[in-house]
Coordinates of C-alpha atoms and ligand atoms in Angstrom, one line a residue:
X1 CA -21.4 -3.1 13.8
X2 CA -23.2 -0.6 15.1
X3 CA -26.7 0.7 13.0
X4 CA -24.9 3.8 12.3
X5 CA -21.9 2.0 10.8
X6 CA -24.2 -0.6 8.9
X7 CA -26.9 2.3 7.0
X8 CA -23.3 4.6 6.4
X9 CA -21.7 1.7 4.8
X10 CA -24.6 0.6 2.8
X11 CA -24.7 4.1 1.8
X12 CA -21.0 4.5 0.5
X13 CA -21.9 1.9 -2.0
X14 CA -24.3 4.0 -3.5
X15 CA -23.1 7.3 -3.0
X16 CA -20.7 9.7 -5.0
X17 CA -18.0 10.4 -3.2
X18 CA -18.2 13.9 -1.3
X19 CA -21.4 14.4 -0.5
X20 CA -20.9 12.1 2.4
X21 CA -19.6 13.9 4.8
X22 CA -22.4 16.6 4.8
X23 CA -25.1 14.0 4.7
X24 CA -23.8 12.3 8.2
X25 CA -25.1 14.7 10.8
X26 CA -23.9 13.6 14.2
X27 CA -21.5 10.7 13.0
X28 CA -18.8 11.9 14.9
X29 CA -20.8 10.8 18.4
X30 CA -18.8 8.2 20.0
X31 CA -15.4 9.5 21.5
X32 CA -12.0 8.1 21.9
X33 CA -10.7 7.4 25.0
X34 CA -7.7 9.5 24.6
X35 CA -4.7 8.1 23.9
X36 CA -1.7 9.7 22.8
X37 CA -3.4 13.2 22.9
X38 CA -0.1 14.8 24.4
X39 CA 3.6 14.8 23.1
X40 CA 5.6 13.0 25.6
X41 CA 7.9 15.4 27.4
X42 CA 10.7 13.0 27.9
X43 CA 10.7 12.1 23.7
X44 CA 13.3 14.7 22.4
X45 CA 12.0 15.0 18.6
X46 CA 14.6 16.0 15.8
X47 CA 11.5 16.4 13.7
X48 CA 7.7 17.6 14.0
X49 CA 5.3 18.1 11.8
X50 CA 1.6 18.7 11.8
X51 CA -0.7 16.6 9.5
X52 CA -4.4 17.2 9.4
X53 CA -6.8 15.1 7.3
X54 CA -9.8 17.2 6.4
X55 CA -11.4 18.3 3.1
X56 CA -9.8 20.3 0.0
X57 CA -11.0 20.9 -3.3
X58 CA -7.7 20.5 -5.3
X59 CA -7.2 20.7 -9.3
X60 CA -6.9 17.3 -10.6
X61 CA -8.7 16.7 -14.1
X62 CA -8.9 19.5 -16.2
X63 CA -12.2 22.3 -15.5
X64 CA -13.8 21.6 -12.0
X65 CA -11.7 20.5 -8.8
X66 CA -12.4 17.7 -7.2
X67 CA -13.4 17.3 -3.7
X68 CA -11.2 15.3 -1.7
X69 CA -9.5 14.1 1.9
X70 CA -5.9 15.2 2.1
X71 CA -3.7 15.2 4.5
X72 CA -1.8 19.0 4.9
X73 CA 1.5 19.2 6.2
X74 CA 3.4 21.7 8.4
X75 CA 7.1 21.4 9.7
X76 CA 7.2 22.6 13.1
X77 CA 11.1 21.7 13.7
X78 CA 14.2 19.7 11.6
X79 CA 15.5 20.2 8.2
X80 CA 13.6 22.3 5.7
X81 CA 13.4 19.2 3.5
X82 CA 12.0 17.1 5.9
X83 CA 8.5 18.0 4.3
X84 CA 7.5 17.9 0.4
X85 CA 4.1 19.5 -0.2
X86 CA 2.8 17.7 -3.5
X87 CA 0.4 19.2 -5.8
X88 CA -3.4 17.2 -6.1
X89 CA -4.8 15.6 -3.2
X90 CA -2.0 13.4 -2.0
X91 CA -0.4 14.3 1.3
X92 CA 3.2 16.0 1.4
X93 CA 6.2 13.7 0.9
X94 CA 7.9 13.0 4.5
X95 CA 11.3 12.2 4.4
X96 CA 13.0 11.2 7.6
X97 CA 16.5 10.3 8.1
X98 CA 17.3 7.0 10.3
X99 CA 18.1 7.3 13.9
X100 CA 15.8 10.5 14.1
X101 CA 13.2 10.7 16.5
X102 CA 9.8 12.3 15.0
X103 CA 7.0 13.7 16.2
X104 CA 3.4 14.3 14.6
X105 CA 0.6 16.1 15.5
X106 CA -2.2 14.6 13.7
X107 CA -5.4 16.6 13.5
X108 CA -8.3 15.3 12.4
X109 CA -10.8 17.7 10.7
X110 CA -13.1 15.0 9.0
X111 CA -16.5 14.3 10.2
X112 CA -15.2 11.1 10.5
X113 CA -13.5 8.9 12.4
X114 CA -9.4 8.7 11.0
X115 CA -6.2 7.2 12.3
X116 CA -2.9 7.2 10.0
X117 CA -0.7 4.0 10.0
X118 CA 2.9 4.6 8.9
X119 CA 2.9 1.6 6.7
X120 CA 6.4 -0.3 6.6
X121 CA 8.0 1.4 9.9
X122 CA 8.8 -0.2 12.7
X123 CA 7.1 1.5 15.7
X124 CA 5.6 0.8 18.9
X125 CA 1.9 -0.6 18.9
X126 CA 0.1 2.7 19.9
X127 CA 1.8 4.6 17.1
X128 CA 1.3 2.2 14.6
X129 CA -2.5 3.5 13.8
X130 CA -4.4 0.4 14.9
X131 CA -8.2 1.9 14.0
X132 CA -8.6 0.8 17.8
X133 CA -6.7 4.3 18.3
X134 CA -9.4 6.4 15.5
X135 CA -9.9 10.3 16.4
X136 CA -12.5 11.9 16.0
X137 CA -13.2 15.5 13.9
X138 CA -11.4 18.1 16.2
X139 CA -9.3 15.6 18.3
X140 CA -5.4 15.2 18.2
X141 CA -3.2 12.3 18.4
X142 CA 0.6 12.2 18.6
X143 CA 2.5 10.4 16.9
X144 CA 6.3 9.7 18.0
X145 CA 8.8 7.0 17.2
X146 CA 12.3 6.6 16.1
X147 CA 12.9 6.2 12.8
X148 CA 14.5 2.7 13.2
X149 CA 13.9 1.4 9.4
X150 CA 17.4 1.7 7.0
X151 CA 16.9 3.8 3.7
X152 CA 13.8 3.4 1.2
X153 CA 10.0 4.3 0.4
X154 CA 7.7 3.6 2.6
X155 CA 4.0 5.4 2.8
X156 CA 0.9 6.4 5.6
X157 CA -2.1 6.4 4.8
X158 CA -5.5 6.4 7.2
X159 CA -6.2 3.0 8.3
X160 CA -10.1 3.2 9.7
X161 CA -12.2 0.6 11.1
X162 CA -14.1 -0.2 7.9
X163 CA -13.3 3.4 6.0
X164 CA -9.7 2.7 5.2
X165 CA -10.9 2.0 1.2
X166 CA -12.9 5.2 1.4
X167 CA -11.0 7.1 2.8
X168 CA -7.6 6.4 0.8
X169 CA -9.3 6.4 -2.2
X170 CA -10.4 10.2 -1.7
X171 CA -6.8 10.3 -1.0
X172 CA -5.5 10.0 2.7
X173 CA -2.4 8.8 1.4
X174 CA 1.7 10.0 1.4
X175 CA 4.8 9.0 0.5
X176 CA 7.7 8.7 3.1
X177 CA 11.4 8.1 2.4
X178 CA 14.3 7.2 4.5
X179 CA 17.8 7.8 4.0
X180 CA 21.0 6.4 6.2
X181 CA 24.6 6.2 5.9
X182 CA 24.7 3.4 3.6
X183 CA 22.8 4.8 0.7
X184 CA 24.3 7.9 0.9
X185 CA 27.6 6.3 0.6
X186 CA 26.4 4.5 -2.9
X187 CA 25.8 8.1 -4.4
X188 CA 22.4 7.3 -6.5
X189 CA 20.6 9.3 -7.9
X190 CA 19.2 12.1 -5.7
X191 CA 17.3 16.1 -6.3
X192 CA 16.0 16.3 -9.3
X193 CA 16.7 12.6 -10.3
X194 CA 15.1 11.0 -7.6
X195 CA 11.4 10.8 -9.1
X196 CA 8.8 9.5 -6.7
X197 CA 6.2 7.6 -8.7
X198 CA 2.6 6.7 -6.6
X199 CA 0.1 5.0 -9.0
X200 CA -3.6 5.2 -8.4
X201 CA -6.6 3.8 -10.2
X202 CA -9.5 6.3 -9.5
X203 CA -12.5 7.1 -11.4
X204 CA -14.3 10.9 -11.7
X205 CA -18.2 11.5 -12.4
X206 CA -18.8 14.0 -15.3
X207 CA -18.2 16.4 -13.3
X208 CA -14.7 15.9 -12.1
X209 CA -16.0 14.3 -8.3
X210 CA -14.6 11.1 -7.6
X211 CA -16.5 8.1 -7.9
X212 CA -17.2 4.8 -5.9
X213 CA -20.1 3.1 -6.4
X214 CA -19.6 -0.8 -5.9
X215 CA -21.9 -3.4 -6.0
X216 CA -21.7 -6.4 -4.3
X217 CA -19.6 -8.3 -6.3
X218 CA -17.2 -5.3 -7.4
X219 CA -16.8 -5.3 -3.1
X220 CA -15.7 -8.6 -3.6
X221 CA -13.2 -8.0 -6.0
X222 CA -12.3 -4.5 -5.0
X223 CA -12.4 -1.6 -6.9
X224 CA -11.1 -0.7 -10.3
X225 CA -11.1 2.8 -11.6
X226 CA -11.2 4.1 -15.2
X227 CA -8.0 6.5 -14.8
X228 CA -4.6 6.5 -13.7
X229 CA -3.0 9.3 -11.6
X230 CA 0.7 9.3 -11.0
X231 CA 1.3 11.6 -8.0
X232 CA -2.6 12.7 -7.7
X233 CA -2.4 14.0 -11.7
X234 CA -3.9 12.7 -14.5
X235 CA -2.2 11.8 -17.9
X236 CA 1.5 12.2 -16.3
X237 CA 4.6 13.0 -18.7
X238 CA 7.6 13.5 -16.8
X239 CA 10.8 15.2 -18.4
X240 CA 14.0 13.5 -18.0
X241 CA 17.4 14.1 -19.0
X242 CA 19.8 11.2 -20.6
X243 CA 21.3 10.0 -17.3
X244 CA 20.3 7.4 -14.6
X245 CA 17.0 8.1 -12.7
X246 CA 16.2 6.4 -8.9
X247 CA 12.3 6.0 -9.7
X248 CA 10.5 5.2 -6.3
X249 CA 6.8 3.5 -7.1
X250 CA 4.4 3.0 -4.8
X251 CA 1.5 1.0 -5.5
X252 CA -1.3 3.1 -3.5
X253 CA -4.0 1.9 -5.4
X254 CA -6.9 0.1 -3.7
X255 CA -7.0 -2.8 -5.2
X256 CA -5.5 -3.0 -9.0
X257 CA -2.3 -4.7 -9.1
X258 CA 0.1 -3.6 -12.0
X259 CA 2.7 -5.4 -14.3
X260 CA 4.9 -3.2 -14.4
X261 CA 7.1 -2.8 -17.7
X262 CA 8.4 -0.5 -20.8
X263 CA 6.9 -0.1 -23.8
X264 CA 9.6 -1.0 -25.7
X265 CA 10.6 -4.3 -24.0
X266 CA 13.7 -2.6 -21.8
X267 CA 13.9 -4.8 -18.9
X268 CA 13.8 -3.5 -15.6
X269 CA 16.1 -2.7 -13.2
X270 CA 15.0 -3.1 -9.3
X271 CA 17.2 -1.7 -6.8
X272 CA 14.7 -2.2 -3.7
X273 CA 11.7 -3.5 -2.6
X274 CA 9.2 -2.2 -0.1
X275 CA 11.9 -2.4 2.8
X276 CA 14.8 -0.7 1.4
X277 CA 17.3 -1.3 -1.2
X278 CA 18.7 -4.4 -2.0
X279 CA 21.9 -6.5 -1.9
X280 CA 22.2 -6.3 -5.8
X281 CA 20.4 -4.9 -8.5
X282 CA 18.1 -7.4 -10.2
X283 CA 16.9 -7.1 -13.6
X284 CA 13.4 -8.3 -14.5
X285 CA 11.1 -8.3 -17.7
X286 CA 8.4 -6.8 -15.9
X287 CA 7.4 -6.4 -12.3
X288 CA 4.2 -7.3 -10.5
X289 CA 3.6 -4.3 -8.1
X290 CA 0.5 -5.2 -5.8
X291 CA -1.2 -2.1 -3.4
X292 CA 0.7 -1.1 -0.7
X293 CA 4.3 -2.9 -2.5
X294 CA 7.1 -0.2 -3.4
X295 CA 9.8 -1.0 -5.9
X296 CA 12.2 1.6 -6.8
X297 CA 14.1 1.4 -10.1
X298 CA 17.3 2.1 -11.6
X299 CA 16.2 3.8 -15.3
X300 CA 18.8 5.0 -17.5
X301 CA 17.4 7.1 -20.4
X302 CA 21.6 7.4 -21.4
X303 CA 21.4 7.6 -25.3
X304 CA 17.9 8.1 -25.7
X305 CA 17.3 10.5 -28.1
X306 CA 16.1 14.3 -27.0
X307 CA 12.2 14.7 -28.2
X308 CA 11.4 11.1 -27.9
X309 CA 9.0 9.2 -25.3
X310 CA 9.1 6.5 -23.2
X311 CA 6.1 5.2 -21.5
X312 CA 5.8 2.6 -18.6
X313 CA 3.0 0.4 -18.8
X314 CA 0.6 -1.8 -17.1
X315 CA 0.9 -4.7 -19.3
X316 CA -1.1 -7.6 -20.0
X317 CA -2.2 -9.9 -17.8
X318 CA -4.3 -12.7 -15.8
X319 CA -4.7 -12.2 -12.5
X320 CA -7.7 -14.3 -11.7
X321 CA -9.7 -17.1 -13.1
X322 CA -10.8 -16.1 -16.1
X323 CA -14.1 -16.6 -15.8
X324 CA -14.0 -14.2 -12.9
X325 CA -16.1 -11.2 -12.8
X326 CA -13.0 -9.1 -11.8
X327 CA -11.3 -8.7 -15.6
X328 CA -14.2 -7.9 -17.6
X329 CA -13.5 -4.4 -17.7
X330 CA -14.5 -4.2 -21.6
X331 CA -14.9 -0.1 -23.2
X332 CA -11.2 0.7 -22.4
X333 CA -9.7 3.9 -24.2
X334 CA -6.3 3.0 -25.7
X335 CA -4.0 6.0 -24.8
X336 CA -2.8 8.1 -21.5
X337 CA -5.6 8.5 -18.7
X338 CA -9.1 7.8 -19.0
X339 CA -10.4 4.1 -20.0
X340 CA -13.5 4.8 -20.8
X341 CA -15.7 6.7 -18.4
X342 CA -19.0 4.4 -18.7
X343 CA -17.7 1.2 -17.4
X344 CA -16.5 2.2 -14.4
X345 CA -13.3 -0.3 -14.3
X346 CA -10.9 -0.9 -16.7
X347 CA -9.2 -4.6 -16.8
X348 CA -6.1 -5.8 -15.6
X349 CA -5.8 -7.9 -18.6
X350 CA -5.4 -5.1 -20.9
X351 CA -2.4 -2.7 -21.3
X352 CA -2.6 0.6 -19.4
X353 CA -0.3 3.6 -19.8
X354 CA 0.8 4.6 -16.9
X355 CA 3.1 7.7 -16.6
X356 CA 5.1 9.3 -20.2
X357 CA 9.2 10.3 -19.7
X358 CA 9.8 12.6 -22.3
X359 CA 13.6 13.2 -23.1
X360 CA 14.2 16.9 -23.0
X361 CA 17.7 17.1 -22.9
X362 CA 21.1 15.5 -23.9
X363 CA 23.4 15.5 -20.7
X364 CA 26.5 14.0 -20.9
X365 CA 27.5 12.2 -17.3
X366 CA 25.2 9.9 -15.6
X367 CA 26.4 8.0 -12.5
X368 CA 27.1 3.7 -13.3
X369 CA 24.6 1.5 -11.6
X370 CA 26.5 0.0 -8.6
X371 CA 27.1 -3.9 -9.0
X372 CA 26.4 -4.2 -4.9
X373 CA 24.0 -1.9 -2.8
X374 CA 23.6 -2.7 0.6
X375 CA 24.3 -5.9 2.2
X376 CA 21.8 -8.0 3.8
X377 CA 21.8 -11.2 6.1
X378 CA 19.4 -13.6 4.6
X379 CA 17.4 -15.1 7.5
X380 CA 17.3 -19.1 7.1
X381 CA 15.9 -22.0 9.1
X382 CA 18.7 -21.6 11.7
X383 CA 17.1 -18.2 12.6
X384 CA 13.5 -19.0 13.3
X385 CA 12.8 -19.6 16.9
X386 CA 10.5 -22.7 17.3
X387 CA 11.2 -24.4 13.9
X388 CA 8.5 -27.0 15.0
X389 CA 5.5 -24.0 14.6
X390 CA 4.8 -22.6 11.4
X391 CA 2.6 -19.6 12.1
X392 CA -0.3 -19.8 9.2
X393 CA -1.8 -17.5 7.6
X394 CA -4.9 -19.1 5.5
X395 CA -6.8 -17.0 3.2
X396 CA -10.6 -18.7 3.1
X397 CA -14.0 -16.9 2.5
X398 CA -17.3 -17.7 4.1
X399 CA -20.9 -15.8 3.9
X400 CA -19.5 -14.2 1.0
X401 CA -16.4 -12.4 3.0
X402 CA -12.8 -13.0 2.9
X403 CA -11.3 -14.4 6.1
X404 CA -8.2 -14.7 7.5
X405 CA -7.2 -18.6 9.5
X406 CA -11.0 -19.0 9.6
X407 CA -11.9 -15.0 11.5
X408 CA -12.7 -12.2 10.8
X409 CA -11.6 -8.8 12.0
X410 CA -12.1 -8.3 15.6
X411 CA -10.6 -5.2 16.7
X412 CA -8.5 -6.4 19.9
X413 CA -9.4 -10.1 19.4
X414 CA -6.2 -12.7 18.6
X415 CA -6.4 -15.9 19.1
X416 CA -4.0 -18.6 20.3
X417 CA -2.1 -19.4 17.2
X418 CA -2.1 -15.2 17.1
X419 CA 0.2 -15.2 20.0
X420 CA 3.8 -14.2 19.4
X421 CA 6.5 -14.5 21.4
X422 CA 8.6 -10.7 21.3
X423 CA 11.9 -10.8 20.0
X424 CA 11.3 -13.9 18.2
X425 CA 11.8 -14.9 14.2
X426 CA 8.9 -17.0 12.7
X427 CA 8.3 -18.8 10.1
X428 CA 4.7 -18.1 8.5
X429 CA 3.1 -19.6 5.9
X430 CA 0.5 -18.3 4.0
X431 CA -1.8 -20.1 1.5
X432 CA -5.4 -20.3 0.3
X433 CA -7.9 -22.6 2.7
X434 CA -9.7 -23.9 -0.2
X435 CA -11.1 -26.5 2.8
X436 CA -14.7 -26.9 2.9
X437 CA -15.5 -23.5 1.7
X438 CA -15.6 -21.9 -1.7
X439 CA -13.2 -24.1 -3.9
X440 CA -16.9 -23.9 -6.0
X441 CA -17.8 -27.3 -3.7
X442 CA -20.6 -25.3 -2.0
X443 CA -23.4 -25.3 -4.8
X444 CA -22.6 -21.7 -5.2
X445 CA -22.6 -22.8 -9.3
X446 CA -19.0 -21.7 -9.4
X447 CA -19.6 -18.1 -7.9
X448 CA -17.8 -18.8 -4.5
X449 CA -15.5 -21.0 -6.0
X450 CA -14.2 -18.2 -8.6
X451 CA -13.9 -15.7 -6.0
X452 CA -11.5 -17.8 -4.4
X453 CA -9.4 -17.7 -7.2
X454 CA -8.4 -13.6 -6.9
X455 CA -4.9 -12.5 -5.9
X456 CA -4.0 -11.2 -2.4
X457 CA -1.6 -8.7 -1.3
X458 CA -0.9 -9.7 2.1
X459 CA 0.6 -7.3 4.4
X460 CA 2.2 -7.7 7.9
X461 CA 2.4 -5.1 10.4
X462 CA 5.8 -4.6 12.4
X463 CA 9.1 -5.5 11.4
X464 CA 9.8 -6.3 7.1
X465 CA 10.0 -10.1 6.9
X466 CA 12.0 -12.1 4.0
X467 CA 10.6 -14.5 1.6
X468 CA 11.7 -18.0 1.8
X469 CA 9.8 -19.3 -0.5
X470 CA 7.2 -18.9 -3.2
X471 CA 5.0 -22.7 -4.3
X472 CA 2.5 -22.5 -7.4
X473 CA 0.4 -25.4 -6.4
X474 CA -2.0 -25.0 -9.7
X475 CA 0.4 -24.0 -12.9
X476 CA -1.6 -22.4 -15.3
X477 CA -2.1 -20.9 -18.6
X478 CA -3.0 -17.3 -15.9
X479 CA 0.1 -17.9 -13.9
X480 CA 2.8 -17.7 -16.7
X481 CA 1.5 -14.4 -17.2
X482 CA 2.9 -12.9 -14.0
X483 CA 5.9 -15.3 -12.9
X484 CA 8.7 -13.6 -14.1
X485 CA 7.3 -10.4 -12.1
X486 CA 8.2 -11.1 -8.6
X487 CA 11.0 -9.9 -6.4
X488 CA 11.8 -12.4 -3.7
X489 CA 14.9 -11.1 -2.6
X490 CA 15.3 -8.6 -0.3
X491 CA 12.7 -6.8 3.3
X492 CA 9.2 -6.9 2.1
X493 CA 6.4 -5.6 4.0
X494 CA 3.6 -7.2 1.8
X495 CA 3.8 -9.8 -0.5
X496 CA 1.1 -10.8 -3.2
X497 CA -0.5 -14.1 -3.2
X498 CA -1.8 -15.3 -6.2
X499 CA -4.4 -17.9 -6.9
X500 CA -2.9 -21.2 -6.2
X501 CA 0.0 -19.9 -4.6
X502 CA 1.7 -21.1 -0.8
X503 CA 4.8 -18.4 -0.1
X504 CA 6.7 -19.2 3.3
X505 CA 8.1 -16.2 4.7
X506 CA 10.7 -15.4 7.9
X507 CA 9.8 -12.1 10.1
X508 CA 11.4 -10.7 13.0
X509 CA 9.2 -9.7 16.0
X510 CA 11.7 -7.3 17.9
X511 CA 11.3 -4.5 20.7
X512 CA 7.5 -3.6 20.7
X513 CA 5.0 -5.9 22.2
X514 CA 1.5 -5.3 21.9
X515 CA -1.3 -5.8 19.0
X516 CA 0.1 -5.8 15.4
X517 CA -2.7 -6.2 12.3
X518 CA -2.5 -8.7 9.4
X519 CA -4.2 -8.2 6.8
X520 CA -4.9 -7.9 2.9
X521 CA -4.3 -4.9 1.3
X522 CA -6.5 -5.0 -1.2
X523 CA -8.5 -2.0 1.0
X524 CA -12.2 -3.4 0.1
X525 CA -10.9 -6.9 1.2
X526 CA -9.4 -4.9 5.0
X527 CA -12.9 -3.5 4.8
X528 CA -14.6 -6.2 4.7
X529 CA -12.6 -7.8 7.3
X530 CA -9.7 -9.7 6.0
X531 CA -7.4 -9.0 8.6
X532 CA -6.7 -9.9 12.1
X533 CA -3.9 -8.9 14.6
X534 CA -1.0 -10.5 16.1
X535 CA -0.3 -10.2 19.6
X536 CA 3.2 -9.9 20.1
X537 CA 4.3 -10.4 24.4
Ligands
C2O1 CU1 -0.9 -0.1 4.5 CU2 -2.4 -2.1 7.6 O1 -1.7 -1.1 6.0
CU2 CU1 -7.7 -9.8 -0.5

């Protein structure tokens, strides 16, 4: 870490958000190397679009706008809907078909470094926004790749060495969805019924700026914010008609993970996960929706009466041992929005409205929920490569930082056990290292020791993987609180972790060779260096 690095990180724990950038003469010094800084003549884009990241001062709470990081959007070329501009600091909604090749010009206009990772896509290692490839204010990188992923919600968002929390959180952050033949062919929901839904955790100073203050042990556990925004807006109330919605919700919080569920008990419907729809709709109580996961929803407000409300919650829960610092948010407001400014956090272990559907109007058709939705080959043991080499992913902690199979990040570093054979399918396991660090063994009079116990949402780079299995090696009293939450079926990009828990998982390593991160995405944990890559040859 160079000094620079060190006193500007020790001074985003202090500092209010936006006065930053004007207080770093001279950060932008260093300069790339130039990758990527033309389009490539011989890639013939259906699409491009230019996204800059820079600084907007956008409407968000009512009185004063908030000073922000948003990424704008142009379309240069393809279909007019190709690009959705949203309204608050979240950048505009992409949505690509599959098979098309796109092209972006990203701009960076920050007086920072920024790169922008296309999380869930499967693209080639120097388009993937490895924070090896950062920008600096005024340079351009281009982005091209085939859109090779089958129909759902995915997201980008910046992904910079040691700035991705900070700079997400004053919103580098978008929504992209996919469509192919397949879903078209199942007629869901689409236009007006096809809600996008991304739920963020933020919290404002009295004067409407955004604020991040953490100290050391809120780094640890990543932060919490007072208020919700749905789409960038506070205190959300969307009106819906009595038909079937497609809901597609994105998790872009930084570190809050959500139990998803309606306030009057309806179960929920999930018709895909982070990497596209799934074989068959599965119907859940509630659903645990960790950052970065996507879970789109089949909701039918069908005789719901016009005038009345129906809100979708954060419900109850534990997410960590409870004597953990994490859940003691305390002071929170009942009701939409705010949770009581003070604090600073609110806790997961309280209920937390997220976004109000208000029925306006009494329709009379809806489309039926299809029994099947797109098939999928489960991958089994038969599929994986070298069955004798489980590739493992242990989540440990030392000198008070999360690691990942005993490292830290290292930005071109991989070790052997990193190395992975292209076009292969592995198994990897991933688990919590409680060996000979933390586990409370260290005399740390159970500080260490209860950090250990937190929830990770661990997310691969590359290809979407399967689950093959999920292993609660502690059952507790916290654990039933979340079990029935989790959708094991179907592509996932990131899968959540929880305290005690060992999930096996089976992912696909095709076409693109080169460096691929793993990491967590709770974005103060990737900060701090949980994460590591892959090298795929
Ligand atoms: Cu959404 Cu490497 O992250
Ligand atoms: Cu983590």
């Amino acid at each position: 870490m160079t000094h620079t690095d060190y006193k500007r990180r020790q001074f985003l724990q202090y500092a209010t958000l936006g006065t930053i950038a004007a207080t770093l003469p001279g950060f932008a010094l260093a300069k790339n190397q130039g990758f990527n800084k033309a389009p490539n003549s011989s890639f013939k884009a259906d699409v491009e679009i230019a996204l800059t990241a820079q600084t907007a001062d956008v409407p968000i709470l009512a009185g004063a706008h908030t000073h922000v990081f948003k990424y704008t959007g142009k379309l240069l070329k393809g279909p007019q809907s190709a690009l959705k501009e949203l309204p608050g600091y979240l950048g505009p909604i992409l949505n690509f078909e599959q098979g098309q090749k796109v092209r972006i010009y990203f701009y960076n206009q920050l007086q920072e470094p920024c790169v922008t990772h296309w999380h869930g896509m499967h693209v080639p290692q120097v388009m993937d926004g490895h924070p090896m490839y950062a920008i600096y204010q005024g340079e351009q990188y281009v982005y091209e790749f085939e859109v090779k992923n089958p129909a759902g919600t995915n997201w980008y968002h910046s992904h910079t060495h040691e700035l991705t929390a900070t700079q997400v959180y004053q919103g580098l952050a978008g929504l992209i969805t996919i469509s192919d033949e397949a879903e078209r062919k199942l007629d869901l929901p689409s236009g007006e019924f096809d809600l996008p839904l991304v739920i963020q955790d933020r919290s404002f100073t009295n004067g409407n700026q955004l604020r991040y203050m953490l100290n050391r042990h809120q780094r640890m556990r990543g932060f919490l914010g007072d208020t919700i925004l749905v789409n960038g807006q506070e205190n959300s109330t969307i009106p819906v008609k009595t038909r079937a919605y497609r809901l597609r919700i994105l998790n872009g919080s930084n570190s809050r993970i959500y139990k998803l569920g309606w306030e009057d008990g309806t179960p929920m419907t999930a018709i895909g996960t982070d990497g596209g729809l799934l074989e068959k709709p599965e119907t859940l109580p509630y659903i645990m929706l960790a950052p970065a996961e996507r879970v789109e929803l089949w909701v039918d407000f069908s005789g719901r009466k016009p005038g009345s409300d129906l809100m979708l919650q954060s419900l109850a829960y534990q997410g960590s041992a409870a004597h953990m610092g994490g859940d003691m948010g305390g002071g929170m407001r009942q009701g939409m929005g705010r949770m009581g400014r003070m604090d600073g956090a609110s806790a997961q272990n309280e209920v937390i409205s997220i976004a109000k559907f208000h029925i306006t109007e009494q329709i009379s058709d809806s489309p039926k929920l299809p029994t099947e939705l797109v098939p999928m080959r489960p991958l089994t043991a038969q599929d994986i490569s070298n069955p004798d080499k489980t590739i493992p992913i242990a989540i440990g902690m030392r000198h008070m930082t999360f690691q990942l199979n005993g490292r830290t990040f290292d930005m071109q570093g991989h070790t052997e056990l990193e190395k992975i054979p292209v076009n292969s399918v592995q198994k990897i396991r991933i688990f919590h290292d409680n060996h000979g660090m933390g586990g409370g063994r260290r005399g740390d009079r159970g500080g260490m020791g209860m950090m250990m116990a937190m929830p990770h949402p661990i997310h691969l780079h590359g290809q979407q993987f399967q689950i093959l299995s999920r292993k609660q090696n502690n059952l507790s009293g916290a654990y039933e609180t979340v079990r029935d939450g989790f959708i094991n079926n179907g592509w996932k990009d990131t899968v959540l972790v929880m305290p005690g828990e060992e999930i096996e998982i089976i992912k696909p390593f095709k076409d693109y060779t080169g460096l691929f991160l793993y990491h967590c995405h709770n974005l103060e944990h990737e900060d701090m260096g949980m994460m590591r890559n892959f090298f795929v040859s």
